[in-house]
CSV table of C-alpha atoms and ligand atoms in Angstrom, one decimal:
chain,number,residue,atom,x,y,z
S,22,UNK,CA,-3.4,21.8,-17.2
S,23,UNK,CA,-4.3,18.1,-18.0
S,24,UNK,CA,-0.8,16.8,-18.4
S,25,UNK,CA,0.2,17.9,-15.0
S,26,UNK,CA,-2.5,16.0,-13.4
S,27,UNK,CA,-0.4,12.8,-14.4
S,28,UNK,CA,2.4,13.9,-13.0
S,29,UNK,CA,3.8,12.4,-10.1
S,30,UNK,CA,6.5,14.7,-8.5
S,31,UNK,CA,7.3,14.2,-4.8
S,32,UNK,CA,4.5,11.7,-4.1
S,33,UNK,CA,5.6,8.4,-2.6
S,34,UNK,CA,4.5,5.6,-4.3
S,35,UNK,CA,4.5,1.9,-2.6
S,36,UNK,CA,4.3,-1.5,-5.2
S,37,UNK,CA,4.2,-4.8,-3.3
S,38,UNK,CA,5.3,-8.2,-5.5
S,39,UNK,CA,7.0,-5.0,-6.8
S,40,UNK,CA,10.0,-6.8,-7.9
S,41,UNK,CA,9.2,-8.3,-11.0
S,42,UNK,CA,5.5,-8.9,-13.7
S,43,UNK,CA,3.1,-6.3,-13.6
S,44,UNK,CA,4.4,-5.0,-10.4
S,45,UNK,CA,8.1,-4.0,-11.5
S,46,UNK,CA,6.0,-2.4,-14.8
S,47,UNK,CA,4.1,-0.7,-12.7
S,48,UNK,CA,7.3,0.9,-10.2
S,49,UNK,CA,8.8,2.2,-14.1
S,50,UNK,CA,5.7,3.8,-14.9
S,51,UNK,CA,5.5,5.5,-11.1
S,52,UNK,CA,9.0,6.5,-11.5
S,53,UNK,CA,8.7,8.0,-15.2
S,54,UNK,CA,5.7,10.3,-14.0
S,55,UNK,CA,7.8,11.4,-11.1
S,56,UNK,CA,7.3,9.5,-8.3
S,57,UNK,CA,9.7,8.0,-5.6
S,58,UNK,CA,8.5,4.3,-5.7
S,59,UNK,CA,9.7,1.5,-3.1
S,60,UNK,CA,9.1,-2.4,-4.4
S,61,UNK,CA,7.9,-4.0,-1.5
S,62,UNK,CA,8.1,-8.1,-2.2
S,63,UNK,CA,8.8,-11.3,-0.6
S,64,UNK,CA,11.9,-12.0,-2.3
S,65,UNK,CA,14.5,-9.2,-1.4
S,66,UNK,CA,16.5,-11.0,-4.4
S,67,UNK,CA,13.5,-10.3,-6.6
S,68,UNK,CA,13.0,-7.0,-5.5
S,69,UNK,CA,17.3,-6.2,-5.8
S,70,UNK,CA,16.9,-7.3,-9.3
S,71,UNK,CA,13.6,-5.0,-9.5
S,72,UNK,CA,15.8,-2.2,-8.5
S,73,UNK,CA,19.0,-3.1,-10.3
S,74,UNK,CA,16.5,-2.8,-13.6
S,75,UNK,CA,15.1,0.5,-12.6
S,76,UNK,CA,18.7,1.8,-11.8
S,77,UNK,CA,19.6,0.9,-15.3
S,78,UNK,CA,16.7,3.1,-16.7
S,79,UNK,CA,17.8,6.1,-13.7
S,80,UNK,CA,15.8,5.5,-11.5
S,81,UNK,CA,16.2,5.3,-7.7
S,82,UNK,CA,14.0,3.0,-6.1
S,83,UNK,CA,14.1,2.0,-2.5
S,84,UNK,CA,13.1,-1.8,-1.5
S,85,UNK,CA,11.8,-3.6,1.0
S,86,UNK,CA,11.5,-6.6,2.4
S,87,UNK,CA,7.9,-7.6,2.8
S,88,UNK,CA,5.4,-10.9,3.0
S,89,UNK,CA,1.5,-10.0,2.7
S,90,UNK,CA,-0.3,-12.3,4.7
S,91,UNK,CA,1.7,-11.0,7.8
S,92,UNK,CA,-0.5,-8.0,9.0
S,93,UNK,CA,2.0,-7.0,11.5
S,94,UNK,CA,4.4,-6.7,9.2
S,95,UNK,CA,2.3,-4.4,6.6
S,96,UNK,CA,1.3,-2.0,9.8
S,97,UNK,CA,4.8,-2.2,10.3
S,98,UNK,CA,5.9,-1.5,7.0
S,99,UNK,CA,3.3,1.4,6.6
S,100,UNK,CA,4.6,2.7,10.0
S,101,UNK,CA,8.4,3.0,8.7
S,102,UNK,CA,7.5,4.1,5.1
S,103,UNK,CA,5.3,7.3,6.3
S,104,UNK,CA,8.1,8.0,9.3
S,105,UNK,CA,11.2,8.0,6.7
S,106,UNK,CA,9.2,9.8,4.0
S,107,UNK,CA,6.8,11.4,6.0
S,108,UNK,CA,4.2,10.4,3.9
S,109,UNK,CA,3.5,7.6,1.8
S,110,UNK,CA,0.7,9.0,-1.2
S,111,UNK,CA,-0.2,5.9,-3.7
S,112,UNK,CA,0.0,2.1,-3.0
S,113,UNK,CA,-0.7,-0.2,-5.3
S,114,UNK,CA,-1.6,-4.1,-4.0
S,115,UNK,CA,-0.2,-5.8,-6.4
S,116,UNK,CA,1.3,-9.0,-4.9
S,117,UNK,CA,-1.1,-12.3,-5.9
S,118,UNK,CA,-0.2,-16.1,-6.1
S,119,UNK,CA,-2.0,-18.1,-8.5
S,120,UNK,CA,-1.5,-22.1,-8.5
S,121,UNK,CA,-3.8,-22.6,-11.2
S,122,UNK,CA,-5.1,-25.7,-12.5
S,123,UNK,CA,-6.5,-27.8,-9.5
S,124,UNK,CA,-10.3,-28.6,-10.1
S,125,UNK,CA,-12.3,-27.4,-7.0
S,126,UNK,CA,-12.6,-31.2,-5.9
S,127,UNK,CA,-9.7,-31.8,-5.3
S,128,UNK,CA,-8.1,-28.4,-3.7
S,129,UNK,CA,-6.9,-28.5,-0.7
S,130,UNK,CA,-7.5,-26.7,2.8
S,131,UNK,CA,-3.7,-25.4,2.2
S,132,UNK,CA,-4.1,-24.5,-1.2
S,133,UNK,CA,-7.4,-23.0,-1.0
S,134,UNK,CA,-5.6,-21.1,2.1
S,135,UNK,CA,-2.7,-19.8,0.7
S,136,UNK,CA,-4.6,-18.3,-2.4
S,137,UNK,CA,-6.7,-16.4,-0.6
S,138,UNK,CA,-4.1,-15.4,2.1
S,139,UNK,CA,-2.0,-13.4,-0.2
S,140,UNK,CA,-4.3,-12.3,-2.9
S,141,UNK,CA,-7.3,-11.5,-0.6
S,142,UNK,CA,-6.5,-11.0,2.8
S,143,UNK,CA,-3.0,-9.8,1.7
S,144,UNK,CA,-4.7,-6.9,-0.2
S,145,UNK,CA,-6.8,-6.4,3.0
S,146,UNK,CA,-4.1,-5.8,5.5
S,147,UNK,CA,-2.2,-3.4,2.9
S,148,UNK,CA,-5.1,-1.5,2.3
S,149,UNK,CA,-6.1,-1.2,5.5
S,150,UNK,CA,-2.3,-0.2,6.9
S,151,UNK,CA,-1.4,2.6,3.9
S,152,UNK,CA,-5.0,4.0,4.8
S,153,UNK,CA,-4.8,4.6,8.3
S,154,UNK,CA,-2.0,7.0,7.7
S,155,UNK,CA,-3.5,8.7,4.2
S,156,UNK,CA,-6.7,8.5,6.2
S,157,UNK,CA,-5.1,11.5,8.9
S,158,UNK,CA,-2.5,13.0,6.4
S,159,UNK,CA,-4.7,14.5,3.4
S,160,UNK,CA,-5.7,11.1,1.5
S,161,UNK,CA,-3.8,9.2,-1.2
S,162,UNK,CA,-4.8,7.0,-4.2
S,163,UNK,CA,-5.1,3.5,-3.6
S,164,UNK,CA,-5.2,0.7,-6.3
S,165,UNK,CA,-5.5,-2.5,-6.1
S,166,UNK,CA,-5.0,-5.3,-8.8
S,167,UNK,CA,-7.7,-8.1,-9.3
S,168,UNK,CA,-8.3,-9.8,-12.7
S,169,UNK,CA,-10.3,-10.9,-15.4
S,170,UNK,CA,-11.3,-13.8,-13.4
S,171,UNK,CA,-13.2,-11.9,-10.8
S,172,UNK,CA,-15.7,-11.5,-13.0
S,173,UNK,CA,-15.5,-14.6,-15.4
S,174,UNK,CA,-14.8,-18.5,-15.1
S,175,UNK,CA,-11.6,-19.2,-16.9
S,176,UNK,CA,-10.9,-22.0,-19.1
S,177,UNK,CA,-9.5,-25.0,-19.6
S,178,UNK,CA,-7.7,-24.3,-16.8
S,179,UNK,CA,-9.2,-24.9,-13.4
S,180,UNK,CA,-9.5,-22.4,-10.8
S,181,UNK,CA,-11.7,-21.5,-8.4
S,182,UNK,CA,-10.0,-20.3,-5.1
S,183,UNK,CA,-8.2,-17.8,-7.3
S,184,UNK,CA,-11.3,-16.4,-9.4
S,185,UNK,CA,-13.2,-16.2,-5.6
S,186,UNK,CA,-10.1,-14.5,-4.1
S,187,UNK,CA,-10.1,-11.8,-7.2
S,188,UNK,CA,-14.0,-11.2,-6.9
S,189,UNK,CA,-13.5,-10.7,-3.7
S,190,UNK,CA,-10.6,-7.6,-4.2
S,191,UNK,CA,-13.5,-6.6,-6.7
S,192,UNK,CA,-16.5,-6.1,-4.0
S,193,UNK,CA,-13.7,-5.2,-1.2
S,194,UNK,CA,-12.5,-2.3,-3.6
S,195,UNK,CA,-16.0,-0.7,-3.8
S,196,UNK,CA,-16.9,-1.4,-0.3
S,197,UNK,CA,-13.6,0.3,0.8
S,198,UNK,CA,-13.8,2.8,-2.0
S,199,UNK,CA,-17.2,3.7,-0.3
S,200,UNK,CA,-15.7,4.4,3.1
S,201,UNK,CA,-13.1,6.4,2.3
S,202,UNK,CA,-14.3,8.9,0.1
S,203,UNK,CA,-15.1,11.9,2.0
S,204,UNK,CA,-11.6,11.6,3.8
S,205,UNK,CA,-9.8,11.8,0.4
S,206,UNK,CA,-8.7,8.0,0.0
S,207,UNK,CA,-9.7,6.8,-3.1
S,208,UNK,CA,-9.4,3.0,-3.8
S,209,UNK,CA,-9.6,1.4,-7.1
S,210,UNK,CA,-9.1,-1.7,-9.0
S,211,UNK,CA,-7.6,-3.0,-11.8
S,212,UNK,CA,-8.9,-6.2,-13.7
S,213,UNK,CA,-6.2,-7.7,-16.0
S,214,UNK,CA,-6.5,-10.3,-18.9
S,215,UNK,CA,-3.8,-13.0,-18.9
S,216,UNK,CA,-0.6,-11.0,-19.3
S,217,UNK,CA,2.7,-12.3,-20.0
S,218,UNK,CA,4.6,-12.5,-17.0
S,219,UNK,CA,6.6,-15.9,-14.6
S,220,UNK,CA,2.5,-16.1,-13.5
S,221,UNK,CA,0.8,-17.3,-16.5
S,222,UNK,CA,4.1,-19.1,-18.2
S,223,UNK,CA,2.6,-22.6,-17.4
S,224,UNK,CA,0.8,-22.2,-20.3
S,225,UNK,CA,4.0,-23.5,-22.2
S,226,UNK,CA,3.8,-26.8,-20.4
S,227,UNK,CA,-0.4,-27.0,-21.0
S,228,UNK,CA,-0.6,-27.8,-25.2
S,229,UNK,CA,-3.7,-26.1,-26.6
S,230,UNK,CA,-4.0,-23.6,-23.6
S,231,UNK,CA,-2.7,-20.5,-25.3
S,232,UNK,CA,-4.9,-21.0,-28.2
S,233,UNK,CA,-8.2,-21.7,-26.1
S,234,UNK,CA,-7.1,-18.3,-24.3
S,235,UNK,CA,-6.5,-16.9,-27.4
S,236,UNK,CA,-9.5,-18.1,-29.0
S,237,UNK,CA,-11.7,-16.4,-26.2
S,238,UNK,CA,-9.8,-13.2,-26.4
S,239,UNK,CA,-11.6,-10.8,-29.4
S,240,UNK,CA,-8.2,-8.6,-29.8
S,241,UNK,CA,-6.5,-12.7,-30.2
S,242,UNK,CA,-3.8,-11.4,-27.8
S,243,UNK,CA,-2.1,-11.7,-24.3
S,244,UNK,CA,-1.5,-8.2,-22.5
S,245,UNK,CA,2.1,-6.9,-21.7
S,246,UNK,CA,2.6,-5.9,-18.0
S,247,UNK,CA,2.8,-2.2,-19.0
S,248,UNK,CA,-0.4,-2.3,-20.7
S,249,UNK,CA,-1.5,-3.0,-17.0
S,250,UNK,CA,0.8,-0.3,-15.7
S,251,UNK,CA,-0.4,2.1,-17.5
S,252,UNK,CA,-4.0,1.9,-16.6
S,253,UNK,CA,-2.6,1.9,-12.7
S,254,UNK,CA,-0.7,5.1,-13.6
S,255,UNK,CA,-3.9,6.5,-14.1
S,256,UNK,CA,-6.1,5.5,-11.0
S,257,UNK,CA,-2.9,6.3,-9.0
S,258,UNK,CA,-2.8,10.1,-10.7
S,259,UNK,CA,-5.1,13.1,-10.3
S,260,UNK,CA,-5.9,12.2,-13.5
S,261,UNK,CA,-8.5,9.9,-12.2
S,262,UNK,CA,-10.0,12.7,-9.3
S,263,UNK,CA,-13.1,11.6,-9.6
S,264,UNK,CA,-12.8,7.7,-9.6
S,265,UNK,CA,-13.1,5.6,-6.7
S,266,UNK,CA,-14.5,2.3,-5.6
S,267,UNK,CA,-14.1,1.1,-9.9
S,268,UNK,CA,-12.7,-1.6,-11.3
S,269,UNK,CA,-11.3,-0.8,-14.6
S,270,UNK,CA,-10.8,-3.7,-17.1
S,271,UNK,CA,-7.8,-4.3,-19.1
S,272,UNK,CA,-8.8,-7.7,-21.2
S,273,UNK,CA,-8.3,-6.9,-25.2
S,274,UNK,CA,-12.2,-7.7,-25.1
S,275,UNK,CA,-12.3,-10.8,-23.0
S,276,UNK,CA,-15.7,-10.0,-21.1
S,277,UNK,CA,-17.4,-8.9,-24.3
S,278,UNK,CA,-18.0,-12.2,-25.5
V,329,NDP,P1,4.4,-12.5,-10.8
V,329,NDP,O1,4.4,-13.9,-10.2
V,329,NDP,O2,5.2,-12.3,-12.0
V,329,NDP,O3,4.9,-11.5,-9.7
V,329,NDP,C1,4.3,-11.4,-8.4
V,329,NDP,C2,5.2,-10.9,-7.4
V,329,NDP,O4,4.6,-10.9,-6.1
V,329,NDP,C3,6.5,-11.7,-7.3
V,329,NDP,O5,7.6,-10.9,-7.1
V,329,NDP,C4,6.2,-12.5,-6.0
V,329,NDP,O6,7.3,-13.0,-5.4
V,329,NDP,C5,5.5,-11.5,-5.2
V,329,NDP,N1,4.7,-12.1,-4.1
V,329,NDP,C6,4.1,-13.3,-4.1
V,329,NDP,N2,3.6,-13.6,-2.9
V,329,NDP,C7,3.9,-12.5,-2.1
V,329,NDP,C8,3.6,-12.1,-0.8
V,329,NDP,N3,3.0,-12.9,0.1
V,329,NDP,N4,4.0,-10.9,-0.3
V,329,NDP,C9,4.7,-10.0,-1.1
V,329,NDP,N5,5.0,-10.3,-2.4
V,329,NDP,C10,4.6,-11.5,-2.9
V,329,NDP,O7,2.9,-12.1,-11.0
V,329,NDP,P2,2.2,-11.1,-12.0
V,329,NDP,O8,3.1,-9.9,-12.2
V,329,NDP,O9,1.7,-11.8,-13.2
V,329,NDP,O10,0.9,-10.7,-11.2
V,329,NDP,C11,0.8,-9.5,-10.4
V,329,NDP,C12,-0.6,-9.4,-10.0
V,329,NDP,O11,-1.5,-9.3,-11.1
V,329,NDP,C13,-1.2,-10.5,-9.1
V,329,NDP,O12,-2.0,-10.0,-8.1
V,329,NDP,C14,-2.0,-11.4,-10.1
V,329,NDP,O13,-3.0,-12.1,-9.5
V,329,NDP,C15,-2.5,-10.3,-11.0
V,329,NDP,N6,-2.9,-10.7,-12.3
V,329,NDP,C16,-2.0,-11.3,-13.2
V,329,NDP,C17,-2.4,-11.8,-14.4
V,329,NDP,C18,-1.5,-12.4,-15.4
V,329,NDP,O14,-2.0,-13.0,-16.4
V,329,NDP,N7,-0.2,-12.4,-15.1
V,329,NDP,C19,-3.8,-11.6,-14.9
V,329,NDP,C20,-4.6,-10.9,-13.9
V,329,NDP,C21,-4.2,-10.5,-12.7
V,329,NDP,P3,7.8,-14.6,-5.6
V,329,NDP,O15,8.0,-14.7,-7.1
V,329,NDP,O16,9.0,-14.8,-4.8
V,329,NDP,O17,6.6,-15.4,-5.2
């Protein structure tokens, strides 16, 4: 009884920044729990490799072709996805930008922008696009992917537009969560530490960073992208029936101290 409700058989699972990080982890663990995933990312050479990786593990995913902050293009995406498969069942919002390291003086209009175009209103317009159809076709499991920095300042490094933007998917989460509920779309988020992907690696050009984050960290460890995936596994599965409108924190300990 409990096993099956992680199992993932015929449901149709959507990543976006699916092609590589957290987001490729996350496609594996969709596919190994049954599902039929499609890596939806900005980079269609990103995403090929995505696929080329899961092919070498067996698995058949599908990709597409898809920028964020363009809300025509998500209700178009949505559109095709649940026409081709006739339903699409779990999204997860995974694409996010994150520039770090420019003290809030000195961002700029752009760069302040563009932070908050992909990893805020991106998750918006995706949310908002795979609901409409789960919202008329029986429901689906949303999750979305915020971070650490939602909920504290990070340090040394400098940045504020991005902690904002990930508060924000935070509050948008429960709010969303909230109106969904009784038509069977749950929404749920999930708040990384720093995790070792192409996102954080500046931290090799930044001496003393690592050990600061390290330092701050009680477990005195990054997280691995499928430490993340797995946690989205589980808000994605019926595994997690009764959860909606949370934010489930994956930080080795970070907020305890
Ligand atoms: P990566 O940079 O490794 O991967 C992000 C993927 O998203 C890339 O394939 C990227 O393509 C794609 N992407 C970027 N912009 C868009 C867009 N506008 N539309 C569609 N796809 C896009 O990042 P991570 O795997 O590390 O991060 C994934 C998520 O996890 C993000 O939301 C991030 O904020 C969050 N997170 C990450 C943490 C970390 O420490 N790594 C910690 C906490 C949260 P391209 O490379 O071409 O830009």
């Amino acid at each position: 009884m409990f096993a099956d409700k992680f199992r993932l058989d015929g449901k149709i699972a959507v990543v976006t920044g699916g092609g590589k990080g957290i987001g490729l982890s996350c496609v594996q663990a969709l596919c190994e729990f049954g599902a039929k995933v499609v890596i939806a990312d900005i980079s269609p050479e990103i995403a090929a490799e995505g696929q080329k990786k899961m092919a070498a593990l067996g698995f058949e995913v599908e990709t597409r072709e898809l920028d964020v902050t363009k809300p025509q293009d998500v209700e178009a995406l949505a559109a095709e996805l649940n026409e081709t498969f006739g339903k699409v069942h779990v999204l997860v919002a995974n694409a996010g930008i994150a520039r770090s390291g420019v003290a809030a003086e000195d961002t700029t209009d752009e760069h302040w922008l563009n932070v908050n175009d992909v990893n805020y209103n991106g998750v918006f317009w995706c949310n908002r696009a795979f609901a409409r159809h789960m919202l008329t076709s029986g429901g689906g499991a949303i999750v979305n992917i915020g971070s650490m920095s939602g909920i504290i300042s990070n340090r040394p490094q400098k940045q504020t537009y991005y902690n904002a933007a990930k508060a924000a998917v935070h509050q948008m989460t429960s709010s969303l969560a909230a109106e969904w509920a009784d038509r069977g779309v749950r929404v749920n988020a999930v708040a990384p530490t720093y995790i070792e992907t192409e996102m954080t690696s500046y931290r090799h050009d930044n001496a003393g960073m690592i050990d600061v984050w390290l330092r701050d960290t009680p477990m005195h460890r990054m997280g691995r992208p499928d430490e993340i995936a797995s946690v989205v596994h589980f808000l994605a599965s019926d595994a997690s029936s009764l959860m909606t409108g949370t934010t489930v924190v994956a930080d080795g300990g970070f907020t305890c101290w």
